[in-house]
Coordinates of C-alpha atoms and ligand atoms in Angstrom, one line a residue:
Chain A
X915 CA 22.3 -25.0 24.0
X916 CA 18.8 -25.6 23.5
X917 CA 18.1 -21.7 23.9
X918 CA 20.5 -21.8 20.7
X919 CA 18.5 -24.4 18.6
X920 CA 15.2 -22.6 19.5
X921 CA 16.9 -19.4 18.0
X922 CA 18.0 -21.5 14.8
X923 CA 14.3 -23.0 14.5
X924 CA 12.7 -19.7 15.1
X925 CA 15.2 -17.8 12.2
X926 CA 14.6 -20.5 10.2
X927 CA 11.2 -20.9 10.2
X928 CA 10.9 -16.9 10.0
X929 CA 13.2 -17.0 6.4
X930 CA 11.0 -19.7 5.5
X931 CA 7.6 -17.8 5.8
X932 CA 9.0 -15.0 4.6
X933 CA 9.8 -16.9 1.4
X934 CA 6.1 -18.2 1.0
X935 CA 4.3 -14.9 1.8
X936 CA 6.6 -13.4 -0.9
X937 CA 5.7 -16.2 -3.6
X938 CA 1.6 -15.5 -2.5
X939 CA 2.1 -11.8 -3.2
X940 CA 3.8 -12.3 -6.4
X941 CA 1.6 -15.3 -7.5
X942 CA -2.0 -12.4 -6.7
X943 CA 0.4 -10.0 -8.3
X944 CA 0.6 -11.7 -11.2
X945 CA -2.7 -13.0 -11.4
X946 CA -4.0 -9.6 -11.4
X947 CA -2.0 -8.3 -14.1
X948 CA -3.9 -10.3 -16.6
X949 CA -7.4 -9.5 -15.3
X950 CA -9.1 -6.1 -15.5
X951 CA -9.6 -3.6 -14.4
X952 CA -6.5 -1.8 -15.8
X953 CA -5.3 2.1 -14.8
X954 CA -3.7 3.0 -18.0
X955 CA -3.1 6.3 -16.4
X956 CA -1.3 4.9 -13.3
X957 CA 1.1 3.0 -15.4
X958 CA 1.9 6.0 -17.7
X959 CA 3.4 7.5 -14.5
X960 CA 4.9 4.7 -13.2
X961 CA 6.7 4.6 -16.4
X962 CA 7.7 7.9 -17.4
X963 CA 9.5 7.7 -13.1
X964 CA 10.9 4.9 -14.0
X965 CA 12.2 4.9 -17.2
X966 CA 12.8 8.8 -17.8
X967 CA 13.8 9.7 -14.4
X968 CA 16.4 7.9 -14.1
X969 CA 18.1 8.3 -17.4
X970 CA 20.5 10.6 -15.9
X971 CA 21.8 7.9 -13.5
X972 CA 21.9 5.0 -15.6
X973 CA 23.5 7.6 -18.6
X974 CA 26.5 8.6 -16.1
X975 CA 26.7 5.5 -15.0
X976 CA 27.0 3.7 -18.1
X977 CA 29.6 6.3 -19.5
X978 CA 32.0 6.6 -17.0
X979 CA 31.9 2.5 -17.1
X980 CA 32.3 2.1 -20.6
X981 CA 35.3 4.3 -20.2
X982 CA 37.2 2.9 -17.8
X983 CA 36.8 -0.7 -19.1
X984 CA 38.4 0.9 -22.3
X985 CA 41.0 2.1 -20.6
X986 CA 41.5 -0.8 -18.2
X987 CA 41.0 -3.4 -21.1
X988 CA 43.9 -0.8 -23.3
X989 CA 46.4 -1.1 -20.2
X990 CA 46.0 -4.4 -18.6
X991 CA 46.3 -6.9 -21.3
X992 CA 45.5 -5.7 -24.8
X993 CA 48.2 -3.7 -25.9
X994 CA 48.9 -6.2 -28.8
X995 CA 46.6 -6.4 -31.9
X996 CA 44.9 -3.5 -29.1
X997 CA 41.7 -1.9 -31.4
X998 CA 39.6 -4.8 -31.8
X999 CA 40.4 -6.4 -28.6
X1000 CA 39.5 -3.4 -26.9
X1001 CA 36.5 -2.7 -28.9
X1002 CA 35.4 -6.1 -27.9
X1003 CA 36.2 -6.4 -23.7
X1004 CA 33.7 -3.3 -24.3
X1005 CA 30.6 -3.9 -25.9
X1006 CA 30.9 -7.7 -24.2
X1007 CA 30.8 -6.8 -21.0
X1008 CA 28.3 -3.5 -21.6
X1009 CA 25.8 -5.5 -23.1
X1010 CA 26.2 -9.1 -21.2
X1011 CA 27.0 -7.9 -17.7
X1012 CA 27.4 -4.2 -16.5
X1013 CA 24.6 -2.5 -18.9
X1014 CA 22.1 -4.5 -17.2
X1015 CA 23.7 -5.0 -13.6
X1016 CA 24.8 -1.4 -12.9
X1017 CA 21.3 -0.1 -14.4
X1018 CA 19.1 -2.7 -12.3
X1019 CA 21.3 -1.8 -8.7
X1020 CA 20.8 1.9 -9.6
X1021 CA 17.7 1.8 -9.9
X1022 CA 16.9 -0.4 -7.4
X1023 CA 18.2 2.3 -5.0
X1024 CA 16.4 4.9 -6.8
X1025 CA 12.9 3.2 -7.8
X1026 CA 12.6 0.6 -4.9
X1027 CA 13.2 2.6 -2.3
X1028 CA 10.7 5.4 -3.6
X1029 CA 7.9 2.3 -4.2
X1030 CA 8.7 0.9 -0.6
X1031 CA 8.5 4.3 0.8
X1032 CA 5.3 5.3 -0.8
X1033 CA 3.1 1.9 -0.1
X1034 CA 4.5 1.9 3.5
X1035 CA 3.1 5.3 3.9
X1036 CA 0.1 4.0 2.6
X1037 CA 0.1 1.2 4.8
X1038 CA 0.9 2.8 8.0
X1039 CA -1.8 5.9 7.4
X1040 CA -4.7 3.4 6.3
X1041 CA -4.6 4.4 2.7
X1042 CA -4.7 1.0 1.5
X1043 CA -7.5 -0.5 3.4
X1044 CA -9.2 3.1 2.2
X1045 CA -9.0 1.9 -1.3
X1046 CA -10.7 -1.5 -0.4
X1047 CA -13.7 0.2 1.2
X1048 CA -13.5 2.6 -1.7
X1049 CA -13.8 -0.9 -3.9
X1050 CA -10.8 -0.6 -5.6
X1051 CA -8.4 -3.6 -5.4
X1052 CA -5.0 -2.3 -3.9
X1053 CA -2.7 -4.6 -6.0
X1054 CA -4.1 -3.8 -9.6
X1055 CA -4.0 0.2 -8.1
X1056 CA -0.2 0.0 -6.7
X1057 CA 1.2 -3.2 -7.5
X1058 CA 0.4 -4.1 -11.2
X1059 CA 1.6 -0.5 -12.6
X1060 CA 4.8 -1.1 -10.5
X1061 CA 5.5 -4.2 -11.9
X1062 CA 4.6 -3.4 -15.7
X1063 CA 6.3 -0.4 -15.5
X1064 CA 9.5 -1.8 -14.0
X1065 CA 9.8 -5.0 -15.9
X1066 CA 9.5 -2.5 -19.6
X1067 CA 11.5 0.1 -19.2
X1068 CA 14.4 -1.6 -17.7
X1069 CA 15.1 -2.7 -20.4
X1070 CA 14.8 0.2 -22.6
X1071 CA 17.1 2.0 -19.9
X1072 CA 19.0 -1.0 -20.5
X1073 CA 19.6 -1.0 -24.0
X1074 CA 20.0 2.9 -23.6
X1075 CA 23.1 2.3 -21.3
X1076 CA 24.6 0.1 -23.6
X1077 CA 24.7 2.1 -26.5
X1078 CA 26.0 5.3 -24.4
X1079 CA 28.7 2.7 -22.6
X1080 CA 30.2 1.3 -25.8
X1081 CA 30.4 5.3 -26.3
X1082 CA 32.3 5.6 -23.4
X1083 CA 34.8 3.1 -24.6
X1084 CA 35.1 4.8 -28.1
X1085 CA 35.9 7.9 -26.5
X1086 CA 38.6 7.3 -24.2
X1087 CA 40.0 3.8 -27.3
X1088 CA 39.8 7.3 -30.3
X1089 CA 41.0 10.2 -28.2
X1090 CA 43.5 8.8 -25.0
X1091 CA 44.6 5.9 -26.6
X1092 CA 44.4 6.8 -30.3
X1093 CA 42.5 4.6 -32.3
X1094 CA 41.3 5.0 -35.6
X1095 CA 37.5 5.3 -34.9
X1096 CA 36.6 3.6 -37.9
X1097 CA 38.3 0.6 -37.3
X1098 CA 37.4 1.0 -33.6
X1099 CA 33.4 1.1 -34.2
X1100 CA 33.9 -1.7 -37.1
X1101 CA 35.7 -3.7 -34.4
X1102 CA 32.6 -3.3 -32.0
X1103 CA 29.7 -4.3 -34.8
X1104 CA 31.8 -7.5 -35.8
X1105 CA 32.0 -8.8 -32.5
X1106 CA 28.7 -8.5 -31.5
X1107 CA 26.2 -11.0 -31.8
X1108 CA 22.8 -10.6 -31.1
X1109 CA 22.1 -12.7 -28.3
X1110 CA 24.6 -10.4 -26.4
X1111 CA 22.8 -7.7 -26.6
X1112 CA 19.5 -9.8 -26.2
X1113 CA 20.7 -11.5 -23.1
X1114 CA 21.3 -8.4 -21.5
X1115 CA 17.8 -7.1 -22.6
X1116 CA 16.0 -10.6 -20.7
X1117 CA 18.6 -10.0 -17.8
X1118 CA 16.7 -6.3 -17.6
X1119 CA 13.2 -7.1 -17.3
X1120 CA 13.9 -10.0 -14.4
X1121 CA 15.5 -7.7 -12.7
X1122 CA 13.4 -4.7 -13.6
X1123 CA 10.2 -7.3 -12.2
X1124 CA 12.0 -8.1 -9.4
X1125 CA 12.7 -4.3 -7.9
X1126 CA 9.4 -3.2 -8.5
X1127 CA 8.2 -6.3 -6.4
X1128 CA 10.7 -5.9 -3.6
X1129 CA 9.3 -2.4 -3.4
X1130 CA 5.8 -3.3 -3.0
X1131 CA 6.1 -6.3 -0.8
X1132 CA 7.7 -4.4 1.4
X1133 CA 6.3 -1.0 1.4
X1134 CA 3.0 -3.5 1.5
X1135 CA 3.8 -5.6 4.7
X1136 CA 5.4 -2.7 6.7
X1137 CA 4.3 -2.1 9.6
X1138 CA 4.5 0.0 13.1
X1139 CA 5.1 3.6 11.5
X1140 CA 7.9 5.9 10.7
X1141 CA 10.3 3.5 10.9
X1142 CA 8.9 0.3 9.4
X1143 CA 8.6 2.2 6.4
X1144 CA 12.9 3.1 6.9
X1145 CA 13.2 -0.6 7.6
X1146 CA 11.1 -1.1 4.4
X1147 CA 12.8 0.9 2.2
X1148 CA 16.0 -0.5 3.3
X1149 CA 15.0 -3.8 3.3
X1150 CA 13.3 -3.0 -0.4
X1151 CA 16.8 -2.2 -2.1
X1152 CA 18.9 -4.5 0.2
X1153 CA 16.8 -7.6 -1.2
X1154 CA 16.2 -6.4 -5.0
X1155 CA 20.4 -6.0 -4.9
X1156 CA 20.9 -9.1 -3.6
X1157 CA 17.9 -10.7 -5.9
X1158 CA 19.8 -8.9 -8.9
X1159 CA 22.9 -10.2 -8.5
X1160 CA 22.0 -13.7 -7.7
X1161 CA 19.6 -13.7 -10.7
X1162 CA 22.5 -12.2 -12.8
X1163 CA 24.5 -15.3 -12.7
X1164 CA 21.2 -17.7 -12.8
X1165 CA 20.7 -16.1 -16.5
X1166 CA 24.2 -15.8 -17.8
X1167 CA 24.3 -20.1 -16.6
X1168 CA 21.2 -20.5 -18.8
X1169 CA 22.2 -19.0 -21.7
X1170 CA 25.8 -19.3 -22.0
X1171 CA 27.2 -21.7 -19.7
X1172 CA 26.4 -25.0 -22.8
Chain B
X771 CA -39.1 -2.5 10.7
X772 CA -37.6 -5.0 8.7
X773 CA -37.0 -8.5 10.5
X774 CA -33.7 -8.8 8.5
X775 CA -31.0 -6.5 10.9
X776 CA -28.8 -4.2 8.6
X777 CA -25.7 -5.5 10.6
X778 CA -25.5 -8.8 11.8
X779 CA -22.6 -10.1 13.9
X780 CA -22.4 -13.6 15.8
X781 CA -19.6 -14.8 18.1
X782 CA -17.3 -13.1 15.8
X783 CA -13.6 -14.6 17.4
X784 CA -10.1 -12.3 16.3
X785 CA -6.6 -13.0 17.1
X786 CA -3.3 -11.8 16.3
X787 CA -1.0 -15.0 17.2
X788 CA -1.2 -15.4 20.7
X789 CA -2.8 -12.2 21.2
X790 CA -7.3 -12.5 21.4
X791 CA -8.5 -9.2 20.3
X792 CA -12.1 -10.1 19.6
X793 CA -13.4 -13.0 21.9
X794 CA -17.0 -13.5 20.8
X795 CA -18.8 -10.2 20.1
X796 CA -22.4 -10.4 19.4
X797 CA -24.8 -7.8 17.7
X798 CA -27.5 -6.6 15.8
X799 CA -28.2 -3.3 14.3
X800 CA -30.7 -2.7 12.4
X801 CA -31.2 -0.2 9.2
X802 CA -31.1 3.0 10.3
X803 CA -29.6 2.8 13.4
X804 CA -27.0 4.2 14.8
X805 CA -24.4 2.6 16.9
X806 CA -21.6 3.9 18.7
X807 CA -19.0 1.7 20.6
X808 CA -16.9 2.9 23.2
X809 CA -14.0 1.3 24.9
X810 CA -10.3 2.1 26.0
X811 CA -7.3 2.2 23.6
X812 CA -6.4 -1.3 22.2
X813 CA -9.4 -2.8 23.0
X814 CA -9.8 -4.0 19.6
X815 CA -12.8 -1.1 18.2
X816 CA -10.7 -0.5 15.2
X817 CA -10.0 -4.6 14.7
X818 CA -14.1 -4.7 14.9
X819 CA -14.6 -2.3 12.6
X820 CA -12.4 -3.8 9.8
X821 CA -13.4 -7.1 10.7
X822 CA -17.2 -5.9 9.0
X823 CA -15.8 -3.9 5.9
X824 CA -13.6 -7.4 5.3
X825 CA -10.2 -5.4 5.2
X826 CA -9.1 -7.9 8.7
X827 CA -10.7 -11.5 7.7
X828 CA -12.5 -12.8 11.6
X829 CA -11.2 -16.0 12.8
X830 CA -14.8 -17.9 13.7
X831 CA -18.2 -16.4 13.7
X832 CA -20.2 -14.8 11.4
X833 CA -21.0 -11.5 9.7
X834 CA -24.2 -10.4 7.9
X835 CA -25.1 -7.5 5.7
X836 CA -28.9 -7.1 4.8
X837 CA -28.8 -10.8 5.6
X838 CA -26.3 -11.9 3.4
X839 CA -22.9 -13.6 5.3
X840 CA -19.7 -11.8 3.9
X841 CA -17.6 -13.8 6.2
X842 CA -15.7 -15.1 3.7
X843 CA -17.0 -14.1 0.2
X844 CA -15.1 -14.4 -2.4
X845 CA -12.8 -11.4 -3.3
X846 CA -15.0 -10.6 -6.8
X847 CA -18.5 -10.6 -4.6
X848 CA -17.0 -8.2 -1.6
X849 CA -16.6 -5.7 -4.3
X850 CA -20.6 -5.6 -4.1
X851 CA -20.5 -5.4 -0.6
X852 CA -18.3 -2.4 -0.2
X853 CA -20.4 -0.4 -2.4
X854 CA -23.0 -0.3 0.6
X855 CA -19.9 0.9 2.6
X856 CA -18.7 4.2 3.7
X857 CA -15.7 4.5 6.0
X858 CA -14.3 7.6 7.9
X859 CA -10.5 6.8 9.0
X860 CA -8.9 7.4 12.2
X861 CA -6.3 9.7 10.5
X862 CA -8.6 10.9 7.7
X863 CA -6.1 8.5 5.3
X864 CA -6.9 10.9 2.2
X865 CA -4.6 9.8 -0.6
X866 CA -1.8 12.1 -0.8
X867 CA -0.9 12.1 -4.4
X868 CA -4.4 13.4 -5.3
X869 CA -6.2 16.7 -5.0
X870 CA -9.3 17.0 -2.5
X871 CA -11.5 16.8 -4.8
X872 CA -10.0 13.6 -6.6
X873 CA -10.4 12.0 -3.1
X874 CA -13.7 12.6 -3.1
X875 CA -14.4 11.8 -6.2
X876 CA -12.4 8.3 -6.0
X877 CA -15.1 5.8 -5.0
X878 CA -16.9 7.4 -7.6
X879 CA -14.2 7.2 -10.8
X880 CA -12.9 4.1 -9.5
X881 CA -15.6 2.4 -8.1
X882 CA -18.5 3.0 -9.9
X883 CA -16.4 4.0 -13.4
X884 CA -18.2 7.5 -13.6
X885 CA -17.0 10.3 -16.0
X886 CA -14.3 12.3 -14.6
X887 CA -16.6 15.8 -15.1
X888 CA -19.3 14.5 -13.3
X889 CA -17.8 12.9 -10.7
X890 CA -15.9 16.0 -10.2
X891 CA -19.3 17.7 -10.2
X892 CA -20.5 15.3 -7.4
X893 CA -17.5 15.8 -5.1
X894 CA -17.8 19.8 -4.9
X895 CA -21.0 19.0 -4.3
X896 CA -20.4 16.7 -1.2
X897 CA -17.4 19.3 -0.1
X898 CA -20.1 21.6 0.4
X899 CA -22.4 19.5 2.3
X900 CA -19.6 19.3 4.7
X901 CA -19.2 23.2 4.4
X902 CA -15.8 23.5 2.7
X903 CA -15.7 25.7 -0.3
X904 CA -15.2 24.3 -3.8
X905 CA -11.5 25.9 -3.8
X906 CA -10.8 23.6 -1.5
X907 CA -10.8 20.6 -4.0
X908 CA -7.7 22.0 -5.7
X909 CA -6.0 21.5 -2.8
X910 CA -3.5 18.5 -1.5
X911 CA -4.7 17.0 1.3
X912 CA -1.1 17.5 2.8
X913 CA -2.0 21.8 3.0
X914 CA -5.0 21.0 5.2
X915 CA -5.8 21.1 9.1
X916 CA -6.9 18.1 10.4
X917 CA -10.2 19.2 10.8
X918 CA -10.2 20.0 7.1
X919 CA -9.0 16.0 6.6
X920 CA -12.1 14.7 8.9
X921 CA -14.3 16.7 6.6
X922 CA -12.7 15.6 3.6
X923 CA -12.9 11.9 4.8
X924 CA -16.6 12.5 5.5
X925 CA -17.4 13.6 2.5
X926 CA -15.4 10.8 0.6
X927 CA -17.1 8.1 2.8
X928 CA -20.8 9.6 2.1
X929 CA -19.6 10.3 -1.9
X930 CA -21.2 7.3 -3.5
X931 CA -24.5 7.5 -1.5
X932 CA -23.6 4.4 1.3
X933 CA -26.3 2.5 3.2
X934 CA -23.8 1.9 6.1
X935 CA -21.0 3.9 6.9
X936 CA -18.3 3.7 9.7
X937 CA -16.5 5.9 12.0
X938 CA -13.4 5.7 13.5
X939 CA -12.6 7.8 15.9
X940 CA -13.9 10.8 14.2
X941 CA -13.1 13.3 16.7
X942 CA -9.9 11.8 18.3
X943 CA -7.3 14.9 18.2
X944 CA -9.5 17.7 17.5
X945 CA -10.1 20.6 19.5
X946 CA -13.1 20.7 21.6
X947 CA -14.4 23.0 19.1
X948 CA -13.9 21.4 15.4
X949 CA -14.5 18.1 17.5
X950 CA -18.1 19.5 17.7
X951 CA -18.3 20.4 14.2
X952 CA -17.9 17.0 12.9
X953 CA -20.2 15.6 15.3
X954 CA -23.1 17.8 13.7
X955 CA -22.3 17.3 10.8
X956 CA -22.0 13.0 11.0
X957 CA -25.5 14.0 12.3
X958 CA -27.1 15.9 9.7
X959 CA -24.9 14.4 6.7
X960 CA -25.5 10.8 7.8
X961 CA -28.1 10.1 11.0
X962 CA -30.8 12.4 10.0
X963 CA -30.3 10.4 6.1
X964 CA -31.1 7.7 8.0
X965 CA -28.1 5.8 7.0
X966 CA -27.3 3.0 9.5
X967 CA -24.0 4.2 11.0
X968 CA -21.3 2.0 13.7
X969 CA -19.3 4.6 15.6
X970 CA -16.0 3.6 17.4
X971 CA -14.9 6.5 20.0
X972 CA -13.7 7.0 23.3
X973 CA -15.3 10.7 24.0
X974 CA -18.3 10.4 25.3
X975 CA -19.7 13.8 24.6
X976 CA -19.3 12.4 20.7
X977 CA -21.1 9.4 21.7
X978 CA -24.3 10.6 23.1
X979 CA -24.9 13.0 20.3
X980 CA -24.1 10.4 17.7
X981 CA -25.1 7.5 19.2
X982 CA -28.9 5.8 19.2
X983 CA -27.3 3.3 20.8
X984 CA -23.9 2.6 22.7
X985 CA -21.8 -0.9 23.4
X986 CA -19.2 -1.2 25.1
X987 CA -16.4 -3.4 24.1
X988 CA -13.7 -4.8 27.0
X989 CA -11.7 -7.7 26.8
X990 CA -13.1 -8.6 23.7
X991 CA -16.4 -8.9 24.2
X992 CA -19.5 -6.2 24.2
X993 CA -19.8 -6.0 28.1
X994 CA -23.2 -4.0 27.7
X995 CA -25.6 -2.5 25.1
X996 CA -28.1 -0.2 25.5
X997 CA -29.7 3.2 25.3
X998 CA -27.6 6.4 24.7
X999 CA -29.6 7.9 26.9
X1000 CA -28.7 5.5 29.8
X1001 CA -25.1 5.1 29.3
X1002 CA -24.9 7.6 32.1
X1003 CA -27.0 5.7 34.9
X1004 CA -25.6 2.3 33.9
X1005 CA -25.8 -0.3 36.7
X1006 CA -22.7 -2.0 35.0
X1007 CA -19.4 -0.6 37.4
X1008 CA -17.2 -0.9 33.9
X1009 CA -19.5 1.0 32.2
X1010 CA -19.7 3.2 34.7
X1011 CA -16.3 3.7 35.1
X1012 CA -15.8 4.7 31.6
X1013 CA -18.1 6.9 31.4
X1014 CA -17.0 9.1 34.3
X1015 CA -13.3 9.0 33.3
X1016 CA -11.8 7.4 36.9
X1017 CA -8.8 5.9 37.1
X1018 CA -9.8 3.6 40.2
X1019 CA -12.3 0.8 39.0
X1020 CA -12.5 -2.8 37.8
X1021 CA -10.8 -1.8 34.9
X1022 CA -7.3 -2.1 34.9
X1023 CA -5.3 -0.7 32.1
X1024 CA -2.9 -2.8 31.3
X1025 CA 0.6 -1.4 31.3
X1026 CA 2.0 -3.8 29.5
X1027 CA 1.2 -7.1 27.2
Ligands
ADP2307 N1 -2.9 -6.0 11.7 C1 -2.6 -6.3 13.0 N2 -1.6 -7.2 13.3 C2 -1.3 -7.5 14.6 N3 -2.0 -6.9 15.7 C3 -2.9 -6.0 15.4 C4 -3.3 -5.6 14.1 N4 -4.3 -4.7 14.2 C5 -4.6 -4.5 15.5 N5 -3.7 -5.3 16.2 C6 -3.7 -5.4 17.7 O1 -5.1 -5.5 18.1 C7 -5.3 -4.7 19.3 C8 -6.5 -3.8 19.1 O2 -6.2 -2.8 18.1 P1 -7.2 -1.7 17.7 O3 -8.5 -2.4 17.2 O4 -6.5 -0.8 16.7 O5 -7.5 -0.9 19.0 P2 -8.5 0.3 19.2 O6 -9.6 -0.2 20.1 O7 -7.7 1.4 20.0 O8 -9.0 0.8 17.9 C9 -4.0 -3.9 19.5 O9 -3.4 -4.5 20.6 C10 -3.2 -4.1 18.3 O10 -1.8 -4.2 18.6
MG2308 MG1 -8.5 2.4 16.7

């Protein structure tokens, strides 16, 4: 029994540290984002792999989603007054929920990972305390661009997803179901509001912020070779997932839930 | 002889949790002097090492450079510091994602915010002060031998012209041969500069032609300091036992812990 509670304490206190070491490293992080020196060039690249390279994902992604919530939407419980109740389940839940969810877990799968994996290599093989001797700070070299880069062009990829999902939906509503497309795309622009699509665009760059830091943290605290870096990789998109879908319902309460 | 030691360190204490990895190491080395330290794996060299270029932070005790304590300077003022510093990694730790030369040339671009030209002037010219060819600075570091990596670390840590610059293990998983090569050229790129050097190896044939002066570290303390030349007719039986390689001694390595 007492073996039991020591086990508790011990996991507790563990989560606990793990929380404060991970506020420290975002706290220097951001701290360092506002001072200089700056590598331009380093976040260039950062953003061109985060934001170009994964267009492909997020674009199939968002397509075959927009789609099928047409199609759902059409079947399931619109089959009355259907165009502009389609139209709307659509671009609602593109831009609200799913543009920004499904484009924050993919890339968390493809962008943390990659960031975990490449500072835990860093780590393990003494690159990073070579940059210190080589008088170059290791979070405005790896961390910062990460985090710029990340909390950006989400949501660029973002808004890019939404606009090729609500295509999705208008091809299946005009050429399965039958729609008129004028009506269908008049249906879309009237229901939209702004703060729909701007919602999902603030949703983006938390989560966006918060991949590229589960990345570094910890690509940057692994430790013990070959396979920390797998457990921090795994760990990397395991906890930006979970981060992103907790954070997901934090936002939507602030803004809608009044 | 200056009075003021290039290297200062007094009753510098390291722990990891429970574990004491540095238990009160004393020492002075002055400029131009060079210093190798010996001891078996996991004895803490490497902990020492980083202890002085501030990438580990020491628990108690204090570290001097030229006088100055950097025990716990703040982050903007170790910048400084560092710029006196050279370091050779254990594994090289070349940054993969650049070319050779870019390696080289790092300290330099980032460090000391020279032109990309010249500093890529600068690190051909230090490749070939530790004879590889200016080719070679096109390459990744990934396509070289690990010789070729020790070099290319050499040359990075001697790039920006240090006063001080450390060794680890420099010729730890090398052939006899290339192990040879890098010990000349530490000598003639970095002893015969009269840059003050600190050395951590466990081959002893490194140590002597390196080393003006070796100390042994063991249970977290220097258990003797003294002449390269006498390392070999020390009175001290762990020293001794070192040295000559035998298994059967007063030190025990410790199987487990
Ligand atoms: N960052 C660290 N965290 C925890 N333990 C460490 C760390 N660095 C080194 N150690 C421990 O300190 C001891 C000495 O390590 P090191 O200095 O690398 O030995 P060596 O003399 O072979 O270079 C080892 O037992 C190692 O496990
Ligand atoms: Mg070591």
């Amino acid at each position: 029994m007492l073996n039991f509670l020591t086990l508790i304490g011990r996991v507790v206190l563990g989560f606990v540290g793990h929380i404060g070491r991970l506020v420290i490293f975002a706290g220097t992080a951001l701290s360092h984002c506002v001072r200089p020196p700056f590598y331009p060039r380093l976040i260039a690249s950062q953003m061109v792999d985060i934001g170009y390279y994964s267009l492909p994902v997020v674009g199939l992604t968002a397509i075959f989603s927009g789609m099928v919530l047409a199609l759902q939407s059409y079947t399931g419980f619109a089959r009355f007054s259907a165009e502009s109740a389609v139209a709307n389940v659509v671009v609602l839940s593109m831009t609200r929920e799913l543009g920004p969810v499904l484009a924050g877990l993919m890339v968390a799968g493809r962008i943390g990972a990659s960031m975990a994996a490449e500072i835990g290599t860093m780590r393990v093989t003494e690159q990073i305390d070579a940059l210190t001797t080589l008088s170059t700070n290791p979070f405005k070299y790896l961390v910062v661009p990460r985090l710029i880069a990340g909390l950006t062009m989400l949501p660029l990829l973002v808004l890019v997803a939404d606009i090729i999902g609500v295509f999705g939906g208008f091809l299946v509503g005009v050429y399965k179901i039958g729609f008129n497309p004028g009506n269908y795309i008049n249906s879309t622009v009237d229901f939209l509001e702004p703060l729909d699509v701007i919602s999902g665009l603030v949703k983006a760059a938390v989560f966006g912020f918060l991949i590229a830091l589960m990345g570094c943290y910890n690509g940057y605290y692994s430790k013990g070779g070959a396979q920390g870096v797998g457990a921090a990789t795994t760990n990397a998109v395991v906890s930006a997932s979970i981060l992103i879908l907790t954070f997901n319902y934090i936002i939507t309460e602030l803004f809608f839930a009044t | 002889m200056s009075a003021v030691p290039k290297i200062r360190l007094r009753d510098v204490h390291k722990a990891f949790g429970e574990k004491r990895v540095l238990n009160g190491v004393t020492l002075d080395i002055p400029a131009g002097q060079s210093v190798v330290v010996i001891g078996g794996s996991g004895t803490g060299k490497s902990v020492l090492i980083k202890s002085i270029l501030g990438i580990l932070l020491a628990d108690s005790g204090a570290i001097e450079i030229d006088g100055q304590n950097v025990t716990d300077i703040p982050a903007a003022q170790r910048g400084a510091v560092n710029k006196k510093f050279g370091m050779l990694f254990q594994g090289a730790a070349l940054f993969d994602s650049l070319p050779v030369w870019e390696n080289v040339a790092f300290g330099l671009i980032q460090g000391e915010h020279m032109d990309r030209t010249e500093a890529r002037e600068r690190a051909i010219k230090t490749l070939g002060r530790v004879g590889l060819a200016p080719e070679v600075g096109e390459l990744s570091p990934a396509e070289l031998s690990g010789g070729m990596q020790k070099r290319v670390g050499l040359a990075r840590a001697i790039a920006g012209d240090p006063e001080i610059v450390f060794f680890d293990e420099p010729t730890t998983g090398l052939d006899p041969i290339m192990a040879d090569v890098i010990n000349d050229l530490i000598v003639a790129c970095v002893k015969d500069k009269g840059i003050t050097t600190v050395s951590i190896t466990h081959d002893m044939q490194s140590a002597r032609k390196i080393g003006d002066r070796i100390a042994m570290l063991y249970e977290g303390k220097l258990i003797w300091i003294g002449d390269a030349k006498d390392v070999d007719k020390a009175a001290n039986p762990y020293v001794d036992q070192f040295v000559h390689g035998r298994a059967e001694g007063p030190i025990k390595m410790q199987v487990r812990k």
